[in-house]
PDB file of C-alpha atoms in Angstrom:
ATOM      1  CA  UNK A 134       5.146  -7.375   5.444  1.00  0.00           C
ATOM      2  CA  UNK A 135       2.576  -4.880   4.565  1.00  0.00           C
ATOM      3  CA  UNK A 136       4.324  -2.348   6.765  1.00  0.00           C
ATOM      4  CA  UNK A 137       7.697  -2.868   5.106  1.00  0.00           C
ATOM      5  CA  UNK A 138       5.964  -2.658   1.536  1.00  0.00           C
ATOM      6  CA  UNK A 139       4.580   0.937   2.808  1.00  0.00           C
ATOM      7  CA  UNK A 140       7.999   1.905   4.008  1.00  0.00           C
ATOM      8  CA  UNK A 141       9.777   0.989   0.513  1.00  0.00           C
ATOM      9  CA  UNK A 142       7.121   2.885  -1.422  1.00  0.00           C
ATOM     10  CA  UNK A 143       7.291   5.853   0.712  1.00  0.00           C
ATOM     11  CA  UNK A 144      10.908   5.989   0.513  1.00  0.00           C
ATOM     12  CA  UNK A 145      10.825   5.444  -3.294  1.00  0.00           C
ATOM     13  CA  UNK A 146       8.410   8.201  -3.585  1.00  0.00           C
ATOM     14  CA  UNK A 147      10.675  10.660  -1.600  1.00  0.00           C
ATOM     15  CA  UNK A 148      13.611   9.651  -3.925  1.00  0.00           C
ATOM     16  CA  UNK A 149      11.845  10.183  -7.269  1.00  0.00           C
ATOM     17  CA  UNK A 150      10.695  13.445  -6.148  1.00  0.00           C
ATOM     18  CA  UNK A 151      14.331  14.603  -6.118  1.00  0.00           C
ATOM     19  CA  UNK A 152      14.038  14.550 -10.068  1.00  0.00           C
ATOM     20  CA  UNK A 153      12.282  17.793  -9.702  1.00  0.00           C
ATOM     21  CA  UNK A 154      15.681  19.355  -8.279  1.00  0.00           C
ATOM     22  CA  UNK A 155      17.575  17.418 -11.151  1.00  0.00           C
ATOM     23  CA  UNK A 156      15.417  19.433 -13.803  1.00  0.00           C
ATOM     24  CA  UNK A 157      17.029  22.707 -12.809  1.00  0.00           C
ATOM     25  CA  UNK A 158      20.941  21.217 -12.735  1.00  0.00           C
ATOM     26  CA  UNK A 159      23.192  21.525 -15.948  1.00  0.00           C
ATOM     27  CA  UNK A 160      22.106  19.220 -18.429  1.00  0.00           C
ATOM     28  CA  UNK A 161      24.615  20.567 -21.180  1.00  0.00           C
ATOM     29  CA  UNK A 162      27.549  22.842 -20.977  1.00  0.00           C
ATOM     30  CA  UNK A 163      29.568  24.639 -23.550  1.00  0.00           C
ATOM     31  CA  UNK A 164      33.250  25.362 -22.994  1.00  0.00           C
ATOM     32  CA  UNK A 165      34.969  28.092 -25.398  1.00  0.00           C
ATOM     33  CA  UNK A 166      38.553  29.211 -25.155  1.00  0.00           C
ATOM     34  CA  UNK A 167      38.550  32.831 -23.330  1.00  0.00           C
ATOM     35  CA  UNK A 168      34.968  32.559 -22.185  1.00  0.00           C
ATOM     36  CA  UNK A 169      33.158  31.364 -18.967  1.00  0.00           C
ATOM     37  CA  UNK A 170      31.519  27.983 -19.451  1.00  0.00           C
ATOM     38  CA  UNK A 171      27.577  28.207 -20.476  1.00  0.00           C
ATOM     39  CA  UNK A 172      25.141  25.674 -19.053  1.00  0.00           C
ATOM     40  CA  UNK A 173      21.624  24.833 -19.799  1.00  0.00           C
ATOM     41  CA  UNK A 174      19.208  22.835 -17.697  1.00  0.00           C
ATOM     42  CA  UNK A 175      16.384  20.807 -18.630  1.00  0.00           C
ATOM     43  CA  UNK A 176      14.321  23.513 -17.622  1.00  0.00           C
ATOM     44  CA  UNK A 177      15.760  25.810 -20.250  1.00  0.00           C
ATOM     45  CA  UNK A 178      15.263  23.168 -22.919  1.00  0.00           C
ATOM     46  CA  UNK A 179      11.797  22.816 -22.087  1.00  0.00           C
ATOM     47  CA  UNK A 180      11.128  26.378 -22.031  1.00  0.00           C
ATOM     48  CA  UNK A 181      12.884  27.073 -25.523  1.00  0.00           C
ATOM     49  CA  UNK A 182      10.936  24.178 -26.748  1.00  0.00           C
ATOM     50  CA  UNK A 183       7.675  25.927 -26.192  1.00  0.00           C
ATOM     51  CA  UNK A 184       9.021  28.200 -28.853  1.00  0.00           C
ATOM     52  CA  UNK A 185      10.325  25.421 -31.038  1.00  0.00           C
ATOM     53  CA  UNK A 186      13.811  26.351 -30.352  1.00  0.00           C
ATOM     54  CA  UNK A 187      16.866  25.287 -28.486  1.00  0.00           C
ATOM     55  CA  UNK A 188      18.237  27.270 -25.512  1.00  0.00           C
ATOM     56  CA  UNK A 189      21.610  28.375 -26.929  1.00  0.00           C
ATOM     57  CA  UNK A 190      22.661  32.064 -26.702  1.00  0.00           C
ATOM     58  CA  UNK A 191      25.592  33.901 -28.211  1.00  0.00           C
ATOM     59  CA  UNK A 192      24.155  33.356 -31.528  1.00  0.00           C
ATOM     60  CA  UNK A 193      20.973  33.562 -33.524  1.00  0.00           C
ATOM     61  CA  UNK A 194      17.980  31.438 -32.320  1.00  0.00           C
ATOM     62  CA  UNK A 195      18.827  27.984 -33.207  1.00  0.00           C
ATOM     63  CA  UNK A 196      15.446  26.245 -34.453  1.00  0.00           C
ATOM     64  CA  UNK A 197      14.588  22.576 -32.977  1.00  0.00           C
ATOM     65  CA  UNK A 198      13.912  19.927 -35.329  1.00  0.00           C
ATOM     66  CA  UNK A 199      10.568  17.478 -34.760  1.00  0.00           C
ATOM     67  CA  UNK A 200      13.037  14.880 -33.336  1.00  0.00           C
ATOM     68  CA  UNK A 201      14.672  17.254 -31.065  1.00  0.00           C
ATOM     69  CA  UNK A 202      11.134  18.665 -29.544  1.00  0.00           C
ATOM     70  CA  UNK A 203      10.279  14.983 -29.291  1.00  0.00           C
ATOM     71  CA  UNK A 204      13.289  14.134 -27.204  1.00  0.00           C
ATOM     72  CA  UNK A 205      12.927  17.256 -24.780  1.00  0.00           C
ATOM     73  CA  UNK A 206       9.347  16.945 -24.267  1.00  0.00           C
ATOM     74  CA  UNK A 207       9.432  13.034 -24.067  1.00  0.00           C
ATOM     75  CA  UNK A 208      12.538  12.650 -22.033  1.00  0.00           C
ATOM     76  CA  UNK A 209      12.457  15.900 -20.015  1.00  0.00           C
ATOM     77  CA  UNK A 210       8.879  16.985 -19.412  1.00  0.00           C
ATOM     78  CA  UNK A 211       7.069  13.645 -19.401  1.00  0.00           C
ATOM     79  CA  UNK A 212       9.382  11.888 -16.982  1.00  0.00           C
ATOM     80  CA  UNK A 213       9.388  14.990 -14.590  1.00  0.00           C
ATOM     81  CA  UNK A 214       5.454  14.759 -14.576  1.00  0.00           C
ATOM     82  CA  UNK A 215       5.736  10.820 -14.149  1.00  0.00           C
ATOM     83  CA  UNK A 216       8.274  11.434 -11.205  1.00  0.00           C
ATOM     84  CA  UNK A 217       5.827  14.016  -9.671  1.00  0.00           C
ATOM     85  CA  UNK A 218       2.979  11.569 -10.067  1.00  0.00           C
ATOM     86  CA  UNK A 219       4.829   8.477  -8.885  1.00  0.00           C
ATOM     87  CA  UNK A 220       6.389  10.385  -5.747  1.00  0.00           C
ATOM     88  CA  UNK A 221       2.958  11.586  -4.498  1.00  0.00           C
ATOM     89  CA  UNK A 222       1.227   8.188  -5.119  1.00  0.00           C
ATOM     90  CA  UNK A 223       4.179   6.576  -3.403  1.00  0.00           C
ATOM     91  CA  UNK A 224       3.958   8.504  -0.390  1.00  0.00           C
ATOM     92  CA  UNK A 225       0.167   9.050  -0.133  1.00  0.00           C
ATOM     93  CA  UNK A 226      -1.143   5.781  -1.703  1.00  0.00           C
ATOM     94  CA  UNK A 227      -1.640   2.379  -0.097  1.00  0.00           C
ATOM     95  CA  UNK A 228       1.102  -0.489   0.320  1.00  0.00           C
ATOM     96  CA  UNK A 229      -0.386  -2.771  -2.300  1.00  0.00           C
ATOM     97  CA  UNK A 230      -0.922  -0.191  -5.304  1.00  0.00           C
ATOM     98  CA  UNK A 231       1.659  -0.533  -7.791  1.00  0.00           C
ATOM     99  CA  UNK A 232       0.912   2.441  -9.992  1.00  0.00           C
ATOM    100  CA  UNK A 233       3.995   4.191  -8.394  1.00  0.00           C
ATOM    101  CA  UNK A 234       6.240   1.569  -9.250  1.00  0.00           C
ATOM    102  CA  UNK A 235       5.279   1.187 -12.906  1.00  0.00           C
ATOM    103  CA  UNK A 236       5.274   5.070 -13.146  1.00  0.00           C
ATOM    104  CA  UNK A 237       9.025   5.025 -11.706  1.00  0.00           C
ATOM    105  CA  UNK A 238      10.249   2.398 -14.143  1.00  0.00           C
ATOM    106  CA  UNK A 239       8.713   4.379 -17.105  1.00  0.00           C
ATOM    107  CA  UNK A 240      10.573   7.406 -15.826  1.00  0.00           C
ATOM    108  CA  UNK A 241      13.835   5.461 -15.507  1.00  0.00           C
ATOM    109  CA  UNK A 242      13.652   4.525 -19.130  1.00  0.00           C
ATOM    110  CA  UNK A 243      12.961   7.957 -20.434  1.00  0.00           C
ATOM    111  CA  UNK A 244      15.822   9.411 -18.369  1.00  0.00           C
ATOM    112  CA  UNK A 245      18.143   6.657 -19.544  1.00  0.00           C
ATOM    113  CA  UNK A 246      17.116   7.489 -23.341  1.00  0.00           C
ATOM    114  CA  UNK A 247      17.862  11.067 -22.728  1.00  0.00           C
ATOM    115  CA  UNK A 248      21.500  10.576 -21.245  1.00  0.00           C
ATOM    116  CA  UNK A 249      21.985   8.098 -24.377  1.00  0.00           C
ATOM    117  CA  UNK A 250      20.741  10.658 -27.067  1.00  0.00           C
ATOM    118  CA  UNK A 251      21.884  14.039 -25.691  1.00  0.00           C
ATOM    119  CA  UNK A 252      24.369  14.880 -28.168  1.00  0.00           C
ATOM    120  CA  UNK A 253      21.435  15.062 -30.765  1.00  0.00           C
ATOM    121  CA  UNK A 254      20.403  18.274 -29.101  1.00  0.00           C
ATOM    122  CA  UNK A 255      23.828  19.934 -29.505  1.00  0.00           C
ATOM    123  CA  UNK A 256      24.341  22.288 -32.481  1.00  0.00           C
ATOM    124  CA  UNK A 257      27.419  22.413 -34.795  1.00  0.00           C
ATOM    125  CA  UNK A 258      30.372  23.641 -32.427  1.00  0.00           C
ATOM    126  CA  UNK A 259      32.149  26.651 -33.687  1.00  0.00           C
ATOM    127  CA  UNK A 260      36.079  26.505 -33.512  1.00  0.00           C
ATOM    128  CA  UNK A 261      37.420  26.478 -30.057  1.00  0.00           C
ATOM    129  CA  UNK A 262      33.810  25.318 -28.904  1.00  0.00           C
ATOM    130  CA  UNK A 263      32.917  22.110 -26.944  1.00  0.00           C
ATOM    131  CA  UNK A 264      29.731  20.778 -26.049  1.00  0.00           C
ATOM    132  CA  UNK A 265      29.446  18.455 -22.820  1.00  0.00           C
ATOM    133  CA  UNK A 266      27.052  16.731 -20.956  1.00  0.00           C
ATOM    134  CA  UNK A 267      26.365  18.138 -17.415  1.00  0.00           C
ATOM    135  CA  UNK A 268      25.196  16.126 -14.140  1.00  0.00           C
ATOM    136  CA  UNK A 269      21.509  16.444 -14.940  1.00  0.00           C
ATOM    137  CA  UNK A 270      20.869  13.458 -16.901  1.00  0.00           C
ATOM    138  CA  UNK A 271      23.185  11.236 -14.921  1.00  0.00           C
ATOM    139  CA  UNK A 272      21.520  12.526 -11.687  1.00  0.00           C
ATOM    140  CA  UNK A 273      17.994  11.717 -12.957  1.00  0.00           C
ATOM    141  CA  UNK A 274      19.140   8.264 -13.901  1.00  0.00           C
ATOM    142  CA  UNK A 275      20.572   7.608 -10.508  1.00  0.00           C
ATOM    143  CA  UNK A 276      17.586   8.888  -8.700  1.00  0.00           C
ATOM    144  CA  UNK A 277      15.444   7.051 -10.659  1.00  0.00           C
ATOM    145  CA  UNK A 278      17.188   3.787 -10.626  1.00  0.00           C
ATOM    146  CA  UNK A 279      17.294   4.093  -6.711  1.00  0.00           C
ATOM    147  CA  UNK A 280      13.525   4.639  -6.510  1.00  0.00           C
ATOM    148  CA  UNK A 281      13.250   1.786  -8.826  1.00  0.00           C
ATOM    149  CA  UNK A 282      15.205  -0.461  -6.368  1.00  0.00           C
ATOM    150  CA  UNK A 283      12.824   0.599  -3.642  1.00  0.00           C
ATOM    151  CA  UNK A 284       9.945  -0.025  -5.887  1.00  0.00           C
ATOM    152  CA  UNK A 285      11.058  -3.671  -6.493  1.00  0.00           C
ATOM    153  CA  UNK A 286      11.649  -4.214  -2.803  1.00  0.00           C
ATOM    154  CA  UNK A 287       8.016  -2.914  -2.108  1.00  0.00           C
ATOM    155  CA  UNK A 288       6.771  -5.353  -4.627  1.00  0.00           C
ATOM    156  CA  UNK A 289       8.496  -8.112  -3.174  1.00  0.00           C
ATOM    157  CA  UNK A 290       7.371  -7.560   0.332  1.00  0.00           C
ATOM    158  CA  UNK A 291       3.818  -6.836  -0.468  1.00  0.00           C
ATOM    159  CA  UNK A 292       1.869  -9.600   0.814  1.00  0.00           C
ATOM    160  CA  UNK A 293      -0.080 -11.724  -1.695  1.00  0.00           C
ATOM    161  CA  UNK A 294      -3.807 -10.802  -2.010  1.00  0.00           C
ATOM    162  CA  UNK A 295      -5.821 -13.077   0.322  1.00  0.00           C
ATOM    163  CA  UNK A 296      -9.052 -14.267  -1.464  1.00  0.00           C
ATOM    164  CA  UNK A 297     -12.309 -13.334  -0.212  1.00  0.00           C
ATOM    165  CA  UNK A 298     -13.324 -15.276   2.880  1.00  0.00           C
ATOM    166  CA  UNK A 299     -14.260 -18.760   1.582  1.00  0.00           C
ATOM    167  CA  UNK A 300     -17.304 -20.568   3.097  1.00  0.00           C
ATOM    168  CA  UNK A 301     -14.923 -23.426   4.165  1.00  0.00           C
ATOM    169  CA  UNK A 302     -14.352 -23.738   7.691  1.00  0.00           C
ATOM    170  CA  UNK A 303     -10.460 -23.853   8.733  1.00  0.00           C
ATOM    171  CA  UNK A 304      -9.637 -27.150  10.010  1.00  0.00           C
ATOM    172  CA  UNK A 305      -8.075 -27.350  13.645  1.00  0.00           C
ATOM    173  CA  UNK A 306      -4.407 -28.533  12.301  1.00  0.00           C
ATOM    174  CA  UNK A 307      -4.348 -25.296  10.285  1.00  0.00           C
ATOM    175  CA  UNK A 308      -5.325 -23.065  13.238  1.00  0.00           C
ATOM    176  CA  UNK A 309      -2.650 -24.757  15.298  1.00  0.00           C
ATOM    177  CA  UNK A 310       0.025 -24.441  12.798  1.00  0.00           C
ATOM    178  CA  UNK A 311      -0.768 -20.580  12.927  1.00  0.00           C
ATOM    179  CA  UNK A 312      -0.644 -20.444  16.473  1.00  0.00           C
ATOM    180  CA  UNK A 313       0.717 -23.171  18.896  1.00  0.00           C
ATOM    181  CA  UNK A 314      -1.127 -21.952  21.754  1.00  0.00           C
ATOM    182  CA  UNK A 315      -4.755 -21.771  20.257  1.00  0.00           C
ATOM    183  CA  UNK A 316      -7.420 -22.180  23.195  1.00  0.00           C
ATOM    184  CA  UNK A 317     -10.383 -22.785  21.040  1.00  0.00           C
ATOM    185  CA  UNK A 318     -11.638 -25.500  18.882  1.00  0.00           C
ATOM    186  CA  UNK A 319     -13.606 -25.241  15.665  1.00  0.00           C
ATOM    187  CA  UNK A 320     -16.023 -27.717  14.650  1.00  0.00           C
ATOM    188  CA  UNK A 321     -15.427 -28.751  11.014  1.00  0.00           C
ATOM    189  CA  UNK A 322     -18.643 -28.724   9.255  1.00  0.00           C
ATOM    190  CA  UNK A 323     -17.442 -28.824   5.526  1.00  0.00           C
ATOM    191  CA  UNK A 324     -19.688 -32.254   4.803  1.00  0.00           C
ATOM    192  CA  UNK A 325     -22.829 -31.033   3.918  1.00  0.00           C
ATOM    193  CA  UNK A 326     -23.054 -27.932   6.346  1.00  0.00           C
ATOM    194  CA  UNK A 327     -26.530 -26.676   6.745  1.00  0.00           C
ATOM    195  CA  UNK A 328     -27.171 -23.129   6.926  1.00  0.00           C
ATOM    196  CA  UNK A 329     -27.255 -21.456  10.412  1.00  0.00           C
ATOM    197  CA  UNK A 330     -30.579 -21.419  12.114  1.00  0.00           C
ATOM    198  CA  UNK A 331     -32.018 -18.515  13.772  1.00  0.00           C
ATOM    199  CA  UNK A 332     -31.104 -18.188  17.245  1.00  0.00           C
ATOM    200  CA  UNK A 333     -33.687 -19.060  19.617  1.00  0.00           C
ATOM    201  CA  UNK A 334     -33.660 -17.225  23.200  1.00  0.00           C
ATOM    202  CA  UNK A 335     -33.239 -20.274  25.847  1.00  0.00           C
ATOM    203  CA  UNK A 336     -30.442 -21.428  27.770  1.00  0.00           C
ATOM    204  CA  UNK A 337     -27.332 -19.677  26.831  1.00  0.00           C
ATOM    205  CA  UNK A 338     -24.317 -22.244  26.167  1.00  0.00           C
ATOM    206  CA  UNK A 339     -21.336 -20.137  25.791  1.00  0.00           C
ATOM    207  CA  UNK A 340     -20.566 -20.615  22.012  1.00  0.00           C
ATOM    208  CA  UNK A 341     -19.529 -18.048  19.555  1.00  0.00           C
ATOM    209  CA  UNK A 342     -21.000 -18.830  16.180  1.00  0.00           C
ATOM    210  CA  UNK A 343     -19.519 -17.479  13.044  1.00  0.00           C
ATOM    211  CA  UNK A 344     -22.215 -16.049  10.555  1.00  0.00           C
ATOM    212  CA  UNK A 345     -20.413 -14.537   7.834  1.00  0.00           C
ATOM    213  CA  UNK A 346     -16.621 -14.317   6.718  1.00  0.00           C
ATOM    214  CA  UNK A 347     -13.320 -16.357   7.511  1.00  0.00           C
ATOM    215  CA  UNK A 348     -15.235 -18.245  10.534  1.00  0.00           C
ATOM    216  CA  UNK A 349     -18.883 -18.528   9.103  1.00  0.00           C
ATOM    217  CA  UNK A 350     -20.337 -21.661  10.197  1.00  0.00           C
ATOM    218  CA  UNK A 351     -17.677 -22.365  12.802  1.00  0.00           C
ATOM    219  CA  UNK A 352     -18.807 -22.924  16.420  1.00  0.00           C
ATOM    220  CA  UNK A 353     -16.237 -21.548  18.868  1.00  0.00           C
ATOM    221  CA  UNK A 354     -16.660 -22.739  22.631  1.00  0.00           C
ATOM    222  CA  UNK A 355     -15.804 -19.926  25.017  1.00  0.00           C
ATOM    223  CA  UNK A 356     -14.141 -20.906  28.233  1.00  0.00           C
ATOM    224  CA  UNK A 357     -15.830 -19.625  31.324  1.00  0.00           C
ATOM    225  CA  UNK A 358     -14.256 -16.347  32.547  1.00  0.00           C
ATOM    226  CA  UNK A 359     -11.321 -16.316  29.759  1.00  0.00           C
ATOM    227  CA  UNK A 360     -11.105 -13.565  26.990  1.00  0.00           C
ATOM    228  CA  UNK A 361     -10.577 -14.693  23.395  1.00  0.00           C
ATOM    229  CA  UNK A 362      -8.597 -11.914  21.397  1.00  0.00           C
ATOM    230  CA  UNK A 363      -9.520 -11.245  17.818  1.00  0.00           C
ATOM    231  CA  UNK A 364      -7.344  -9.162  15.235  1.00  0.00           C
ATOM    232  CA  UNK A 365      -5.177  -9.671  12.354  1.00  0.00           C
ATOM    233  CA  UNK A 366      -1.960 -10.395  14.275  1.00  0.00           C
ATOM    234  CA  UNK A 367      -0.772 -13.896  14.819  1.00  0.00           C
ATOM    235  CA  UNK A 368      -1.013 -13.780  18.738  1.00  0.00           C
ATOM    236  CA  UNK A 369      -4.510 -13.477  18.713  1.00  0.00           C
ATOM    237  CA  UNK A 370      -6.953 -16.455  19.239  1.00  0.00           C
ATOM    238  CA  UNK A 371      -9.135 -15.858  16.356  1.00  0.00           C
ATOM    239  CA  UNK A 372      -6.726 -14.500  13.327  1.00  0.00           C
ATOM    240  CA  UNK A 373      -8.253 -12.568  10.738  1.00  0.00           C
ATOM    241  CA  UNK A 374      -5.496 -12.426   7.911  1.00  0.00           C
ATOM    242  CA  UNK A 375      -6.027 -10.202   4.899  1.00  0.00           C
ATOM    243  CA  UNK A 376      -9.241  -8.553   6.657  1.00  0.00           C
ATOM    244  CA  UNK A 377      -8.527  -4.840   5.986  1.00  0.00           C
ATOM    245  CA  UNK A 378     -11.358  -3.835   8.138  1.00  0.00           C
ATOM    246  CA  UNK A 379     -10.140  -5.861  11.023  1.00  0.00           C
ATOM    247  CA  UNK A 380      -7.401  -4.143  13.275  1.00  0.00           C
ATOM    248  CA  UNK A 381      -4.326  -5.853  14.279  1.00  0.00           C
ATOM    249  CA  UNK A 382      -5.630  -6.437  17.878  1.00  0.00           C
ATOM    250  CA  UNK A 383      -9.164  -5.674  17.171  1.00  0.00           C
ATOM    251  CA  UNK A 384     -11.359  -6.677  20.438  1.00  0.00           C
ATOM    252  CA  UNK A 385     -11.554  -9.371  23.035  1.00  0.00           C
ATOM    253  CA  UNK A 386     -14.593 -11.344  24.290  1.00  0.00           C
ATOM    254  CA  UNK A 387     -15.282 -13.142  27.322  1.00  0.00           C
ATOM    255  CA  UNK A 388     -18.229 -15.702  28.409  1.00  0.00           C
ATOM    256  CA  UNK A 389     -19.225 -15.008  31.963  1.00  0.00           C
ATOM    257  CA  UNK A 390     -21.321 -18.544  32.844  1.00  0.00           C
ATOM    258  CA  UNK A 391     -22.326 -17.425  36.262  1.00  0.00           C
ATOM    259  CA  UNK A 392     -24.059 -14.260  34.904  1.00  0.00           C
ATOM    260  CA  UNK A 393     -25.113 -15.873  31.513  1.00  0.00           C
ATOM    261  CA  UNK A 394     -23.644 -12.812  29.836  1.00  0.00           C
ATOM    262  CA  UNK A 395     -20.985 -11.983  27.399  1.00  0.00           C
ATOM    263  CA  UNK A 396     -18.177  -9.099  27.810  1.00  0.00           C
ATOM    264  CA  UNK A 397     -16.662  -7.267  25.204  1.00  0.00           C
ATOM    265  CA  UNK A 398     -13.860  -4.800  24.882  1.00  0.00           C
ATOM    266  CA  UNK A 399     -12.892  -3.179  21.755  1.00  0.00           C
ATOM    267  CA  UNK A 400      -9.619  -1.499  20.788  1.00  0.00           C
ATOM    268  CA  UNK A 401      -9.956  -1.090  16.991  1.00  0.00           C
ATOM    269  CA  UNK A 402      -9.765   1.672  14.833  1.00  0.00           C
ATOM    270  CA  UNK A 403     -12.533   0.394  12.254  1.00  0.00           C
ATOM    271  CA  UNK A 404     -14.934  -0.286  15.288  1.00  0.00           C
ATOM    272  CA  UNK A 405     -17.325  -3.385  16.331  1.00  0.00           C
ATOM    273  CA  UNK A 406     -20.936  -3.027  15.729  1.00  0.00           C
ATOM    274  CA  UNK A 407     -23.865  -4.645  17.776  1.00  0.00           C
ATOM    275  CA  UNK A 408     -27.054  -6.115  16.060  1.00  0.00           C
ATOM    276  CA  UNK A 409     -26.626  -4.287  12.785  1.00  0.00           C
ATOM    277  CA  UNK A 410     -26.186  -0.647  14.433  1.00  0.00           C
ATOM    278  CA  UNK A 411     -24.170   1.759  12.586  1.00  0.00           C
ATOM    279  CA  UNK A 412     -22.768   3.077  15.774  1.00  0.00           C
ATOM    280  CA  UNK A 413     -19.650   1.350  16.688  1.00  0.00           C
ATOM    281  CA  UNK A 414     -19.151   0.222  20.246  1.00  0.00           C
ATOM    282  CA  UNK A 415     -17.200   2.436  22.537  1.00  0.00           C
ATOM    283  CA  UNK A 416     -13.283   1.787  22.790  1.00  0.00           C
ATOM    284  CA  UNK A 417     -11.314   0.348  25.730  1.00  0.00           C
ATOM    285  CA  UNK A 418     -14.442  -0.103  27.618  1.00  0.00           C
ATOM    286  CA  UNK A 419     -15.994  -3.404  28.788  1.00  0.00           C
ATOM    287  CA  UNK A 420     -19.557  -3.845  27.832  1.00  0.00           C
ATOM    288  CA  UNK A 421     -21.912  -6.593  28.773  1.00  0.00           C
ATOM    289  CA  UNK A 422     -23.631  -8.278  25.877  1.00  0.00           C
ATOM    290  CA  UNK A 423     -26.814 -10.605  26.186  1.00  0.00           C
ATOM    291  CA  UNK A 424     -26.754 -14.004  24.424  1.00  0.00           C
ATOM    292  CA  UNK A 425     -28.261 -13.815  20.982  1.00  0.00           C
ATOM    293  CA  UNK A 426     -26.212 -10.552  20.352  1.00  0.00           C
ATOM    294  CA  UNK A 427     -24.722 -10.356  16.751  1.00  0.00           C
ATOM    295  CA  UNK A 428     -21.333  -8.565  16.814  1.00  0.00           C
ATOM    296  CA  UNK A 429     -19.858  -7.130  13.604  1.00  0.00           C
ATOM    297  CA  UNK A 430     -15.875  -7.138  13.778  1.00  0.00           C
ATOM    298  CA  UNK A 431     -15.060  -4.269  11.452  1.00  0.00           C
ATOM    299  CA  UNK A 432     -17.870  -4.459   9.042  1.00  0.00           C
ATOM    300  CA  UNK A 433     -20.569  -6.984   8.084  1.00  0.00           C
ATOM    301  CA  UNK A 434     -18.007  -9.169   6.345  1.00  0.00           C
ATOM    302  CA  UNK A 435     -17.208 -10.949   9.688  1.00  0.00           C
ATOM    303  CA  UNK A 436     -20.036 -11.417  12.003  1.00  0.00           C
ATOM    304  CA  UNK A 437     -20.755 -13.679  15.011  1.00  0.00           C
ATOM    305  CA  UNK A 438     -23.609 -14.576  17.209  1.00  0.00           C
ATOM    306  CA  UNK A 439     -23.118 -15.140  20.728  1.00  0.00           C
ATOM    307  CA  UNK A 440     -25.211 -17.923  22.131  1.00  0.00           C
TER     308      UNK A 440
END
């Protein structure tokens, strides 16, 4: 779902940037018998408004009223800037951000107001003259409207924010519901669970103990010679839904009972870290770990001790 949300936001961002093109399309046109039609774009209006006038030619400079200046800057210049900000944020921002959507909706409202109030910018027509609306306002409304639809789809497909990892151990039934072929069991220690004791070296027992994060307090038996996969995707044995630092297929860990060792292979982009080190483990390489090692999955938010 997060991938779809990002796709919709990027698509909406590209669309809203098309308002830059509509800024230079004809906004107003004047037809007059015996003369070629004259056209003015939003750019002409904003440029003339800087001198507190309207962009009409063939007559003396037409001063602009305060209401007309407010309409020009508020419904032409401002939504153009909003479109630029919404487009860049939609393309380069994250899938969960909603700033680009809010800017898109505001730009749509302002362009709609421009189209409805365009006639207020026209001077008194002389005999034989006719002022008409060009395609610029309509194009801006259509572009912003389509971008707003993409923003709504992005909001609808954005996964709900997952609460930070609770200290409650997930029950076996919940794990089975997420994955039918779960190969591990979690000991439910909800009732008066005591803090984890420091690991005392001795006889390794092939158990992965959650220290922090979603699986804090859980004891996960490791089948001899069989990898357990960790990651955000549901086809992993240990699922880290909503954990941004954990990759979709982060790593896999195996218990080798004959050698009394653990074997880990990391595939992630954020990395896995051993015993508090800041250097991540090498990727795509099987490494042997001693019992008692503490492995951080992505960061210290999700850590395990291999016993």
